[in-house]
Short mmCIF file of C-alpha atoms in Angstrom, two decimals:
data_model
loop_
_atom_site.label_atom_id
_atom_site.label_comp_id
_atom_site.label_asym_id
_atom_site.label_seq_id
_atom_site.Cartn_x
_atom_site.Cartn_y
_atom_site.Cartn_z
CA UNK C 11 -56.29 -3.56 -6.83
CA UNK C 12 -54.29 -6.84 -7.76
CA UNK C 13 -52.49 -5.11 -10.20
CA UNK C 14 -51.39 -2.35 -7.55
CA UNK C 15 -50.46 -5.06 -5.39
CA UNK C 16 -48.42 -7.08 -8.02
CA UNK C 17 -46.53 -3.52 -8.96
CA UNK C 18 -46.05 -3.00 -4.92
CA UNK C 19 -44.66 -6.69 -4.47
CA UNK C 20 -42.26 -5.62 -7.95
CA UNK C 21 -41.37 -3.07 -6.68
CA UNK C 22 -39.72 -4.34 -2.76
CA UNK C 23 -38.11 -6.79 -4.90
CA UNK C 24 -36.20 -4.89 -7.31
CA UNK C 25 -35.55 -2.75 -4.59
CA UNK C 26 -34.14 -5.28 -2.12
CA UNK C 27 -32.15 -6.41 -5.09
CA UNK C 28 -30.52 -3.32 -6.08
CA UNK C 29 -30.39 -2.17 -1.89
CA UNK C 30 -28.20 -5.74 -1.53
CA UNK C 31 -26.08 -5.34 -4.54
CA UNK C 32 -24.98 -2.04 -3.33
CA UNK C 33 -24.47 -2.98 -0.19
CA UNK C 34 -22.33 -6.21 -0.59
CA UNK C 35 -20.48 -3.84 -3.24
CA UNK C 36 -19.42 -1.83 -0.84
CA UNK C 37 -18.46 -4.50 2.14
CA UNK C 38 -16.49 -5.71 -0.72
CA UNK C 39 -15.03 -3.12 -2.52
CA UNK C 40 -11.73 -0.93 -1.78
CA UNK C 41 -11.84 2.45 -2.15
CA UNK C 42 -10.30 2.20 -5.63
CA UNK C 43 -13.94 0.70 -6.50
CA UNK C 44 -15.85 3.56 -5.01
CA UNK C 45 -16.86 4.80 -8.75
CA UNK C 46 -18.75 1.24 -9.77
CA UNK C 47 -20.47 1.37 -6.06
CA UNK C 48 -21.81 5.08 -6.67
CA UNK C 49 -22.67 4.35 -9.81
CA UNK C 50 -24.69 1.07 -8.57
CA UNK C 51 -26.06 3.55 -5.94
CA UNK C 52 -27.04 6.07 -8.66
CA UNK C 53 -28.85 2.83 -10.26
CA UNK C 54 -30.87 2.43 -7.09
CA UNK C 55 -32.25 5.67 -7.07
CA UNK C 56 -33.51 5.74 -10.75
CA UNK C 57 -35.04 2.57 -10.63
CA UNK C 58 -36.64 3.42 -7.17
CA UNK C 59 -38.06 6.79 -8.93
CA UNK C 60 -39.05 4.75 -11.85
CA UNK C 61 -41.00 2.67 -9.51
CA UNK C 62 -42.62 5.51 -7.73
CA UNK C 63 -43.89 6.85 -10.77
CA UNK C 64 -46.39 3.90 -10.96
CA UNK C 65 -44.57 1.75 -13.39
CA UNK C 66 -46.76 -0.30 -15.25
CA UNK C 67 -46.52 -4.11 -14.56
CA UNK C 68 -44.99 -5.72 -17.41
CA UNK C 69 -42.62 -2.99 -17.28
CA UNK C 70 -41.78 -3.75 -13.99
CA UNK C 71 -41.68 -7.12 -14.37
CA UNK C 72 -38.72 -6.87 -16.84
CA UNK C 73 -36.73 -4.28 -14.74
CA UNK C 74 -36.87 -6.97 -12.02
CA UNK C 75 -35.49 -9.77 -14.49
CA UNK C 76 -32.64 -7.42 -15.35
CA UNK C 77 -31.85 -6.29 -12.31
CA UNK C 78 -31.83 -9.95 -10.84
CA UNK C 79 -29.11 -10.22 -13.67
CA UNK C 80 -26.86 -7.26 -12.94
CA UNK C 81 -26.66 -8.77 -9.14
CA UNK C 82 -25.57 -12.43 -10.26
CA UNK C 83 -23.29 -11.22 -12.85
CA UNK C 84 -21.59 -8.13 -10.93
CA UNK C 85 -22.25 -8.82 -7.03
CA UNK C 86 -21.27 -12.77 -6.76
CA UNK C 87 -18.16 -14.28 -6.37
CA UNK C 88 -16.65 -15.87 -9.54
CA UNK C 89 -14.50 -18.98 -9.55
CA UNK C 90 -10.96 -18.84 -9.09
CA UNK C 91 -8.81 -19.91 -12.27
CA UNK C 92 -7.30 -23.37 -11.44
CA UNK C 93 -4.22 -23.87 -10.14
CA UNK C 94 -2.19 -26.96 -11.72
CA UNK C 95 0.23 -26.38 -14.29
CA UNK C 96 0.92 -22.69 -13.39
CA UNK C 97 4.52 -20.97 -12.32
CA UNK C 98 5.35 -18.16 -10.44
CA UNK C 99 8.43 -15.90 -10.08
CA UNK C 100 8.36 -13.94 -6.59
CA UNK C 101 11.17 -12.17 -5.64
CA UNK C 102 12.52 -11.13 -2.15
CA UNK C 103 11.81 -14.63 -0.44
CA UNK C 104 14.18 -14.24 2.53
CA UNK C 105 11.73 -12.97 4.47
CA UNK C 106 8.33 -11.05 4.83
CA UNK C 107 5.67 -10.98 2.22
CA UNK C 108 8.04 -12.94 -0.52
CA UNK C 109 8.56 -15.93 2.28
CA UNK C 110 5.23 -16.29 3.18
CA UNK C 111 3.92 -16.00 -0.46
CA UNK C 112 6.47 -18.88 -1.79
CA UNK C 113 5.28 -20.94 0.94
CA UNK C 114 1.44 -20.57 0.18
CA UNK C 115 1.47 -20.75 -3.51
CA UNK C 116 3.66 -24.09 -3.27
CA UNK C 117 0.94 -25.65 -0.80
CA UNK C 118 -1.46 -24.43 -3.33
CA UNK C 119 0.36 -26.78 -5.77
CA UNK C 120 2.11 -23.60 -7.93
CA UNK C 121 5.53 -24.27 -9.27
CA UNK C 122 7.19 -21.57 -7.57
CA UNK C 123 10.66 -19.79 -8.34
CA UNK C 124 11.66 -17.95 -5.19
CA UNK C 125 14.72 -15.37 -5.15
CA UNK C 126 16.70 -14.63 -2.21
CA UNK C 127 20.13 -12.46 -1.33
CA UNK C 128 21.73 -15.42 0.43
CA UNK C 129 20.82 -19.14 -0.30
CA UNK C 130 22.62 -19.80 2.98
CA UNK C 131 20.18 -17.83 5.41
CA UNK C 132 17.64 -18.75 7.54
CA UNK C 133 14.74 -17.83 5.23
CA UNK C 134 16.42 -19.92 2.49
CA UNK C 135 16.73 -22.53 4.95
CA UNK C 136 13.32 -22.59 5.98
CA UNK C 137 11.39 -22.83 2.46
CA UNK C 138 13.68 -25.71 1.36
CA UNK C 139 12.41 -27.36 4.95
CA UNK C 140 8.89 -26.71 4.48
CA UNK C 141 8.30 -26.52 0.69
CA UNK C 142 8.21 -28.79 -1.96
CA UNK C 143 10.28 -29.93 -4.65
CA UNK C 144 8.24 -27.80 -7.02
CA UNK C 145 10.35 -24.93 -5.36
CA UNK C 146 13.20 -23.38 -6.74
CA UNK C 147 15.64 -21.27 -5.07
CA UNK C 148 17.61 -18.76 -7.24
CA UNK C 149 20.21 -16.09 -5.17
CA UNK C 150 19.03 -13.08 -7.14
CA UNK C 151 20.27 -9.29 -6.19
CA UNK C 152 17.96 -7.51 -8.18
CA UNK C 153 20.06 -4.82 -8.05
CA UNK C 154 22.76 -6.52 -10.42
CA UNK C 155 21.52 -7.16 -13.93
CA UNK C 156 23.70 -10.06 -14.66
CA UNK C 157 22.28 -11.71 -11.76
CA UNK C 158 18.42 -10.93 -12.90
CA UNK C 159 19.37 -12.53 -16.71
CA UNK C 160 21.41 -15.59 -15.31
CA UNK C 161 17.53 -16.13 -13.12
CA UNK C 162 15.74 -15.77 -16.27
CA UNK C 163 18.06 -18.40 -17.81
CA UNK C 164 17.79 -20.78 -15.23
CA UNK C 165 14.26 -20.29 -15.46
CA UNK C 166 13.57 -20.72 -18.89
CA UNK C 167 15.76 -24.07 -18.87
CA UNK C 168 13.78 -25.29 -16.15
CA UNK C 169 10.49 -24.23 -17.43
CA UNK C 170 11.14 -25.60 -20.83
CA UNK C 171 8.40 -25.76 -23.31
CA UNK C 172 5.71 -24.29 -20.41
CA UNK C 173 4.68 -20.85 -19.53
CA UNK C 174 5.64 -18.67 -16.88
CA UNK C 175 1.99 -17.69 -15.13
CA UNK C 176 2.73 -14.98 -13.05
CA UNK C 177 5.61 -12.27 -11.44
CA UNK C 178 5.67 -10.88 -8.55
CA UNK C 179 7.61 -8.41 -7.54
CA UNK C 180 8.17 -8.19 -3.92
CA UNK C 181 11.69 -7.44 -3.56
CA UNK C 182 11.59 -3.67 -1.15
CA UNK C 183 13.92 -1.79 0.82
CA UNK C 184 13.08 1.03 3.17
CA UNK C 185 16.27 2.71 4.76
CA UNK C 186 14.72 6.02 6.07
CA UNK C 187 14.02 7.23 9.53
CA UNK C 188 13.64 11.06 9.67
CA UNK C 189 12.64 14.11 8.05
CA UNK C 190 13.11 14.40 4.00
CA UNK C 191 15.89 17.00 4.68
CA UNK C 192 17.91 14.82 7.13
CA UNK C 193 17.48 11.56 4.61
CA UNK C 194 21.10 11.00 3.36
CA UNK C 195 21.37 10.80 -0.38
CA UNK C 196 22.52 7.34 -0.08
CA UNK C 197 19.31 6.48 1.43
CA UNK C 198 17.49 7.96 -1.24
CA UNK C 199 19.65 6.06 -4.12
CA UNK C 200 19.08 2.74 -1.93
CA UNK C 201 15.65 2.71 -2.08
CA UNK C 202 15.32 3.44 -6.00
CA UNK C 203 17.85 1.10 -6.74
CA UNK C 204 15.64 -1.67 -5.18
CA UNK C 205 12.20 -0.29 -4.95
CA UNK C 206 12.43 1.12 -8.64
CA UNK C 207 15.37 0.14 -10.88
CA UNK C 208 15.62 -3.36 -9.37
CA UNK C 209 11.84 -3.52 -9.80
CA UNK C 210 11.94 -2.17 -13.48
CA UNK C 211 15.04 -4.56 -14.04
CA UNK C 212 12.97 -8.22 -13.23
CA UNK C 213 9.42 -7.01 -14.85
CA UNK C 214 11.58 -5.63 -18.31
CA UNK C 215 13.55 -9.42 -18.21
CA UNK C 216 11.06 -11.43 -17.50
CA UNK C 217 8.16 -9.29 -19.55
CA UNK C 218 8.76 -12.08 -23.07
CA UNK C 219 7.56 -14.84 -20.71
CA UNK C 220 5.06 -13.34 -19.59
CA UNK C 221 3.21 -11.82 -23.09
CA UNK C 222 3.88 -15.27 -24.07
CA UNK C 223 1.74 -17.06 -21.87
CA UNK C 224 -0.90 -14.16 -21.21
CA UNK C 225 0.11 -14.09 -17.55
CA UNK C 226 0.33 -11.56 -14.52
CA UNK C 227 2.53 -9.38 -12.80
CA UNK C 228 1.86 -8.52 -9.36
CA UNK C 229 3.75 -5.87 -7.46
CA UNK C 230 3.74 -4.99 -3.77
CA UNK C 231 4.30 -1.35 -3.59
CA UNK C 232 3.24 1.59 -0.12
CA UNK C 233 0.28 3.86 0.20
CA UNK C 234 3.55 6.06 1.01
CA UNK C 235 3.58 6.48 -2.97
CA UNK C 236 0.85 7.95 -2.83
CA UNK C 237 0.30 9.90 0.07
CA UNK C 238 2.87 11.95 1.95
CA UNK C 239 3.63 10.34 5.17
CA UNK C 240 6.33 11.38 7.30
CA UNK C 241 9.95 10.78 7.40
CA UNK C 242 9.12 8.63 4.62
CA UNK C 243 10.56 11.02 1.66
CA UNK C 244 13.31 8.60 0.06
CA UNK C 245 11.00 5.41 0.48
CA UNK C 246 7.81 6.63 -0.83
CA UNK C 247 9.36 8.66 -3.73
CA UNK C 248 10.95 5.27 -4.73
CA UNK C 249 7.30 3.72 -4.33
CA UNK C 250 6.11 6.93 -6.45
CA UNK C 251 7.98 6.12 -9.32
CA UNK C 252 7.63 2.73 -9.23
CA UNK C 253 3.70 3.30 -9.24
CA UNK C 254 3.56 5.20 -12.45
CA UNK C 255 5.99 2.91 -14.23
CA UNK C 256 3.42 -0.20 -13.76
CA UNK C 257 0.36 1.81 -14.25
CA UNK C 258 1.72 2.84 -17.33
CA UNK C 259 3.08 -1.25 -18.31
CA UNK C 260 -0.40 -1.85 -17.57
CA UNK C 261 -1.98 0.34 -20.41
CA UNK C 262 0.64 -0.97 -22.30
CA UNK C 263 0.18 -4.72 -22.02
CA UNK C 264 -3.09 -4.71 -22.64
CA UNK C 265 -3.27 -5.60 -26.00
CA UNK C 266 -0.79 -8.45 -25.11
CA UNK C 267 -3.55 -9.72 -22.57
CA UNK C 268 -1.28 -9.44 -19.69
CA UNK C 269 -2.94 -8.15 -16.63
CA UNK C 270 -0.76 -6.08 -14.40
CA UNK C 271 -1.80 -5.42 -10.54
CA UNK C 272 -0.18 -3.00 -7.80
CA UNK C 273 -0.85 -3.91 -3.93
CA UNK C 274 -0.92 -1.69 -1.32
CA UNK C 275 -0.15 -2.63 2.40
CA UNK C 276 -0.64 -1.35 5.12
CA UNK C 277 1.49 -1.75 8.17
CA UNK C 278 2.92 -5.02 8.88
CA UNK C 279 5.86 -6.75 10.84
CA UNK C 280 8.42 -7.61 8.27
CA UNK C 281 12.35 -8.16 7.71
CA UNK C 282 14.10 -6.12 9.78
CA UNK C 283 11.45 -3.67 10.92
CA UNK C 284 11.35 -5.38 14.56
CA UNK C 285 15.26 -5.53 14.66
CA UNK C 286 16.04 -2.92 17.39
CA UNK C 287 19.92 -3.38 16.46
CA UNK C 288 18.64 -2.33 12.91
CA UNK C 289 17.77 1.13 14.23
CA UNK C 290 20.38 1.63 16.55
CA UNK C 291 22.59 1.02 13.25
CA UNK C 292 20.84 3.69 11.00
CA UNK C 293 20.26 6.04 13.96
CA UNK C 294 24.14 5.91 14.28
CA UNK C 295 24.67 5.71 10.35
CA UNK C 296 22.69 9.40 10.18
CA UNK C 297 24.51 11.27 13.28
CA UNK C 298 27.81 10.27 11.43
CA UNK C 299 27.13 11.27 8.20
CA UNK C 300 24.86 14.78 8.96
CA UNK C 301 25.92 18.08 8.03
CA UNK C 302 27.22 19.44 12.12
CA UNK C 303 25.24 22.26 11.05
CA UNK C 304 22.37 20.43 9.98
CA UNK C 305 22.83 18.21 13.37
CA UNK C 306 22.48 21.09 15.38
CA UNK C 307 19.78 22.75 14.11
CA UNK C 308 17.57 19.79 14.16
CA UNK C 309 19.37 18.42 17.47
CA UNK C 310 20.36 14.80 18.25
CA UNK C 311 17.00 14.89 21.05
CA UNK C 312 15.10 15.49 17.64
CA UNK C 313 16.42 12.51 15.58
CA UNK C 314 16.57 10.11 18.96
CA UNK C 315 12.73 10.46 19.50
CA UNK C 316 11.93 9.56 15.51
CA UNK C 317 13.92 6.47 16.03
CA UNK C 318 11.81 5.50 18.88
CA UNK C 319 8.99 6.38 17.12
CA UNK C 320 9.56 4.46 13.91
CA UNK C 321 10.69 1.32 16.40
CA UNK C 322 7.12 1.73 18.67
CA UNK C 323 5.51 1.71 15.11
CA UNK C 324 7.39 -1.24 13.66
CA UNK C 325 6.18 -2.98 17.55
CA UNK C 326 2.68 -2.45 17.21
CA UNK C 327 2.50 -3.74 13.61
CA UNK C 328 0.60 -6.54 13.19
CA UNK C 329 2.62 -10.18 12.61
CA UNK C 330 -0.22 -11.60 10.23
CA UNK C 331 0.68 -11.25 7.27
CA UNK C 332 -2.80 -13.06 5.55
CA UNK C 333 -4.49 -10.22 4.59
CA UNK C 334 -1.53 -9.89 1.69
CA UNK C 335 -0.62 -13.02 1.12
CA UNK C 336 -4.80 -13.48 0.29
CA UNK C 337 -4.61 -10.54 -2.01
CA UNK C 338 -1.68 -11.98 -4.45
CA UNK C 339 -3.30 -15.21 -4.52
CA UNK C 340 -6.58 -13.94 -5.87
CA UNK C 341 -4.37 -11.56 -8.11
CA UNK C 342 -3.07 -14.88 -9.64
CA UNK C 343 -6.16 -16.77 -9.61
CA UNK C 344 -8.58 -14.00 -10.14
CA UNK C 345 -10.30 -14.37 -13.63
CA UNK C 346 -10.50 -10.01 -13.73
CA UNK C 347 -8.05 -9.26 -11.56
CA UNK C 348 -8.10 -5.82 -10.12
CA UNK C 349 -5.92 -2.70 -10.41
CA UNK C 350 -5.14 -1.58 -7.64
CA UNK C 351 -5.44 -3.95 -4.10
CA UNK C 352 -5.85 -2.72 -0.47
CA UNK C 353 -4.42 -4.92 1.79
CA UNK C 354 -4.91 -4.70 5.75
CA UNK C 355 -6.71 -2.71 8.40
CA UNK C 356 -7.04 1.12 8.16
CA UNK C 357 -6.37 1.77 4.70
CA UNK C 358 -10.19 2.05 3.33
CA UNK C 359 -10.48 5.04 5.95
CA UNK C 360 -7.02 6.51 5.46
CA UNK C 361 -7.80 6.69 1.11
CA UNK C 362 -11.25 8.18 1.84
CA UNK C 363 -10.07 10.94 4.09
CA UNK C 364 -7.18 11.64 2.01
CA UNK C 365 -9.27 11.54 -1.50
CA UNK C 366 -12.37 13.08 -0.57
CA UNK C 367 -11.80 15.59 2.54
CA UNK C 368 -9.84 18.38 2.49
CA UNK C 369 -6.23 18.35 2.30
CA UNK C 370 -5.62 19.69 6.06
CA UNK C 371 -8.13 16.95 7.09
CA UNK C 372 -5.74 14.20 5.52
CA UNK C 373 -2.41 15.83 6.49
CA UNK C 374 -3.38 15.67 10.09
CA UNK C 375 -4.67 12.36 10.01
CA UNK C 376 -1.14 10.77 8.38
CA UNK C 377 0.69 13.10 11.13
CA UNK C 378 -1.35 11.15 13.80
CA UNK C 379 -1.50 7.82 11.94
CA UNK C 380 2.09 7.39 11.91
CA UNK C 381 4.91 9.33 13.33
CA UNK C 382 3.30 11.15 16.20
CA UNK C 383 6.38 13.43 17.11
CA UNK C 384 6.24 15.64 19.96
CA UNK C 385 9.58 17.38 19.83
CA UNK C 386 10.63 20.91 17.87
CA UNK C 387 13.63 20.84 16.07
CA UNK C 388 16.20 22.19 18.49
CA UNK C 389 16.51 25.79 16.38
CA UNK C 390 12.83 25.97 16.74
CA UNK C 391 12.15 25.48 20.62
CA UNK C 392 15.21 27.90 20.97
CA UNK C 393 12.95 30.38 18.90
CA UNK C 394 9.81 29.26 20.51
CA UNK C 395 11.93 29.67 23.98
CA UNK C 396 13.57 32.95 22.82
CA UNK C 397 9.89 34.86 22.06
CA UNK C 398 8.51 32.99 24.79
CA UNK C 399 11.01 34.47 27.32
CA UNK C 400 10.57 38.40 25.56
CA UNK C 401 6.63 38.25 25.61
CA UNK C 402 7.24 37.87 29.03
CA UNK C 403 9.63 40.81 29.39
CA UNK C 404 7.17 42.47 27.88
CA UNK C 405 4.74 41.65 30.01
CA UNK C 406 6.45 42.62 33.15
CA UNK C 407 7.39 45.95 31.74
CA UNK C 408 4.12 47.09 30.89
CA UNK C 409 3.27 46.03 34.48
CA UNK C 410 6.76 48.16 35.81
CA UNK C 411 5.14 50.59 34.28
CA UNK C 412 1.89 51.07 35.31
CA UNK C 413 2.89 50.38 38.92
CA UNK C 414 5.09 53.47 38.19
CA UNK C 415 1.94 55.58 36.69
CA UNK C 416 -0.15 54.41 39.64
CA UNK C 417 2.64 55.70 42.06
CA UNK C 418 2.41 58.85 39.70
CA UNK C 419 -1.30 59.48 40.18
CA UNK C 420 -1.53 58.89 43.77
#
C-alpha cells in the first residue's frame, strides 16, 4: 500500500513537471518552436503511459530526477550575456525600428554605430540629443558601396584593437501600393536595391569583423517574404530573397561561431507609413506612369480605394514599437539566440493558419488581415454588369414567352 502510494505521489509529480514544461513552452515559444513543444508534448505522453503501466518505484524515482532536469535546463530563463564592452552597427537610424534600437542599446550602455541618409534630419538630430557619446553617427546609403566601405573604415579606426559585437540590419524600403501587375518596375528594383542588395552589401563588408569577434547579425525582414499578402509583390519578393540569403549565411557561419538571426514584424507605425502626403505622392507616381490600357482596365476607382486602404492600415498600426526593439536586444544578449523571431500581435495565429490549415484557409485569412478591398477591377464589374444585365434578358424572355403560350392555350 505505501509503495502504491509513493508510485501515485511519483507519478502527479513528474506529471505536473512535464504538464508545466509544456505549457510555459508554449506561452513562450513562436511558432517557429512548435517542433521542440510537440516533441516535449510527445514526452508527456510516454512518460504518463510509462507511469500507468505501474512503474516500479526506484524507476520512478529516477524519471522524476530527470525530468526535474529537462525543466530547469530547457523551460527557465537563462541569463542575458553582459553588456559592457560590446558594439553594435544598426543601420537605417532615421527613423522607425533603427531609431528606437540606437536609442535603447546606448541606454543599455552598448557602443552603438548608427547610420542614417541625412545627418542633418530630425532623426539624426534627435539621437545626438538624447544619446550618449558612445554614439556614432555615420551618413550611410546602403545603396552606394563606396559609402558602406568608407562606414566600415570609420568604424574600424574607431573601434581599434576591439571587436565589433553585433549587425543589424534594419535599413527597409517598401514603395508598393497595388496589385503585383500594376507595381511599376521601378518599384520592384527599389525595394531589392535596399531590402536585398543594400542588405547583402553591409552584412558581406562588415562579415571580417564579425567572424573575428564571434558576434551576431540581426536582420529585420516581413512575414510578406514568406507569405503572399496583397499588393505587396515587389516588397515581399525583396524580403524573399533577402530571407534565403541569411538563412543560407547562417549555415555558413557556423563553423565561424557567428550566430545569424532574421526578425519578423508584424504591423507597426514607422517612417513614412502615417505620411498621408506619402501616398498621395505614389498614388500620383502610379496613374502617371501606368500603361492607359492597363489604367483602364483596372480603373482609377480601383487603385484610389487600395490607397485608402493601405493608409487606414498604416492608421490603425500600432505606435509601440517594444515588442521589436525587445526582440533585437535579446538577439544580442541571448546566450542561444534563436532563428527566426516573431515580433508583435497576430503573427503566432497568422503562421499557424498559414502552415498547418489548408491553403484556401490561409489565403482568405491574409485577404481579410490586410487589404480588405471591395471593388472589381473596372473590366470586371463591366463583365459582371454585362452578364448581369443578359441573365436578366433572359429572364424576361422566357417570361414573354410563356405569357405568350398561356395566351396560346387559353
Amino acid at each position: 500500500m505505501e509503495d502504491y502510494a509513493a508510485s501515485f505521489w511519483i507519478y502527479i509529480g513528474v506529471m505536473s513537471i512535464f504538464v508545466c514544461g509544456a505549457v510555459k513552452k508554449f506561452l513562450t515559444s513562436h511558432i517557429g518552436a512548435m517542433p521542440s513543444v510537440l516533441a516535449w508534448l510527445c514526452a508527456t505522453l510516454l512518460v504518463e503511459r510509462l507511469c500507468v503501466l505501474c512503474m516500479p518505484a526506484v524507476l520512478a524515482r529516477l524519471v522524476l530526477c530527470v525530468s526535474c532536469w529537462l525543466y530547469f535546463t530547457w523551460a527557465t530563463h537563462k541569463p542575458s550575456l553582459p553588456v559592457e564592452g560590446k558594439v553594435v552597427f544598426i543601420t537605417g537610424c532615421d527613423s522607425g525600428f533603427g531609431n528606437a534600437t540606437a536609442k535603447r542599446l546606448d541606454a543599455m550602455g552598448f557602443e552603438v554605430f548608427a547610420t542614417v541618409l541625412n545627418l542633418e534630419g530630425e532623426g539624426a538630430k534627435h539621437l545626438r540629443r538624447v544619446c550618449s557619446s558612445r554614439l556614432t553617427l555615420l551618413q550611410v546609403d546602403i545603396t552606394q558601396p563606396q559609402q558602406v566601405e568608407q562606414a566600415l573604415l570609420d568604424t574600424k579606426a574607431k573601434l581599434g584593437m576591439r571587436d565589433l559585437w553585433g549587425l543589424v540590419n534594419n535599413a527597409g524600403l517598401c514603395v508598393n501600393i497595388g496589385d503585383a501587375e500594376l507595381s511599376l518596375m521601378s518599384n520592384y528594383r527599389g525595394c531589392m536595391e535596399v531590402n536585398f542588395f543594400g542588405t547583402l552589401s553591409v552584412t558581406k563588408t562588415f562579415l571580417p569583423l564579425l567572424r573575428q569577434s564571434n558576434g551576431r547579425i540581426i536582420t529585420i525582414s516581413s512575414p510578406s517574404g514568406e507569405q503572399p499578402f496583397p499588393c505587396l509583390a515587389s516588397y515581399g519578393a525583396s524580403k524573399a530573397a533577402l530571407n534565403l540569403f541569411i538563412n543560407t549565411l547562417r549555415h555558413e557561419l557556423k563553423p565561424w561561431g557567428v550566430k545569424v538571426s532574421i526578425i519578423l514584424p508584424s504591423g507597426f507605425r514607422t517612417g513614412q507609413s502615417s505620411n498621408t502626403e506619402y501616398w498621395d505622392k505614389q498614388y500620383k507616381n502610379l496613374i502617371q506612369n501606368l500603361p492607359p490600357s492597363l489604367l483602364e482596365e483596372y480603373g482609377e476607382e480601383y487603385l484610389l480605394e487600395t490607397k485608402e486602404l493601405f493608409q487606414s492600415y498604416a492608421k490603425t498600426a500600432t505606435e509601440d514599437l517594444s515588442p521589436v526593439i525587445d526582440t533585437i536586444v535579446e538577439a544580442l544578449l541571448s546566450p542561444q539566440p534563436q532563428v527566426r523571431y516573431y515580433a508583435g500581435p497576430g503573427l503566432y495565429i497568422m503562421y499557424f493558419i498559414c502552415s498547418y490549415l489548408p491553403l484556401c484557409f490561409g489565403d482568405k485569412f491574409l485577404q481579410k488581415l490586410f487589404v480588405k478591398k471591395k471593388l472589381l477591377p473596372s473590366s470586371l464589374r463591366k463583365h459582371k454588369e454585362l452578364s448581369l444585365n443578359n441573365n436578366n434578358n433572359n429572364i424576361n424572355d422566357m417570361n414573354k414567352s410563356n405569357n405568350s403560350f398561356t395566351k396560346i392555350i387559353n
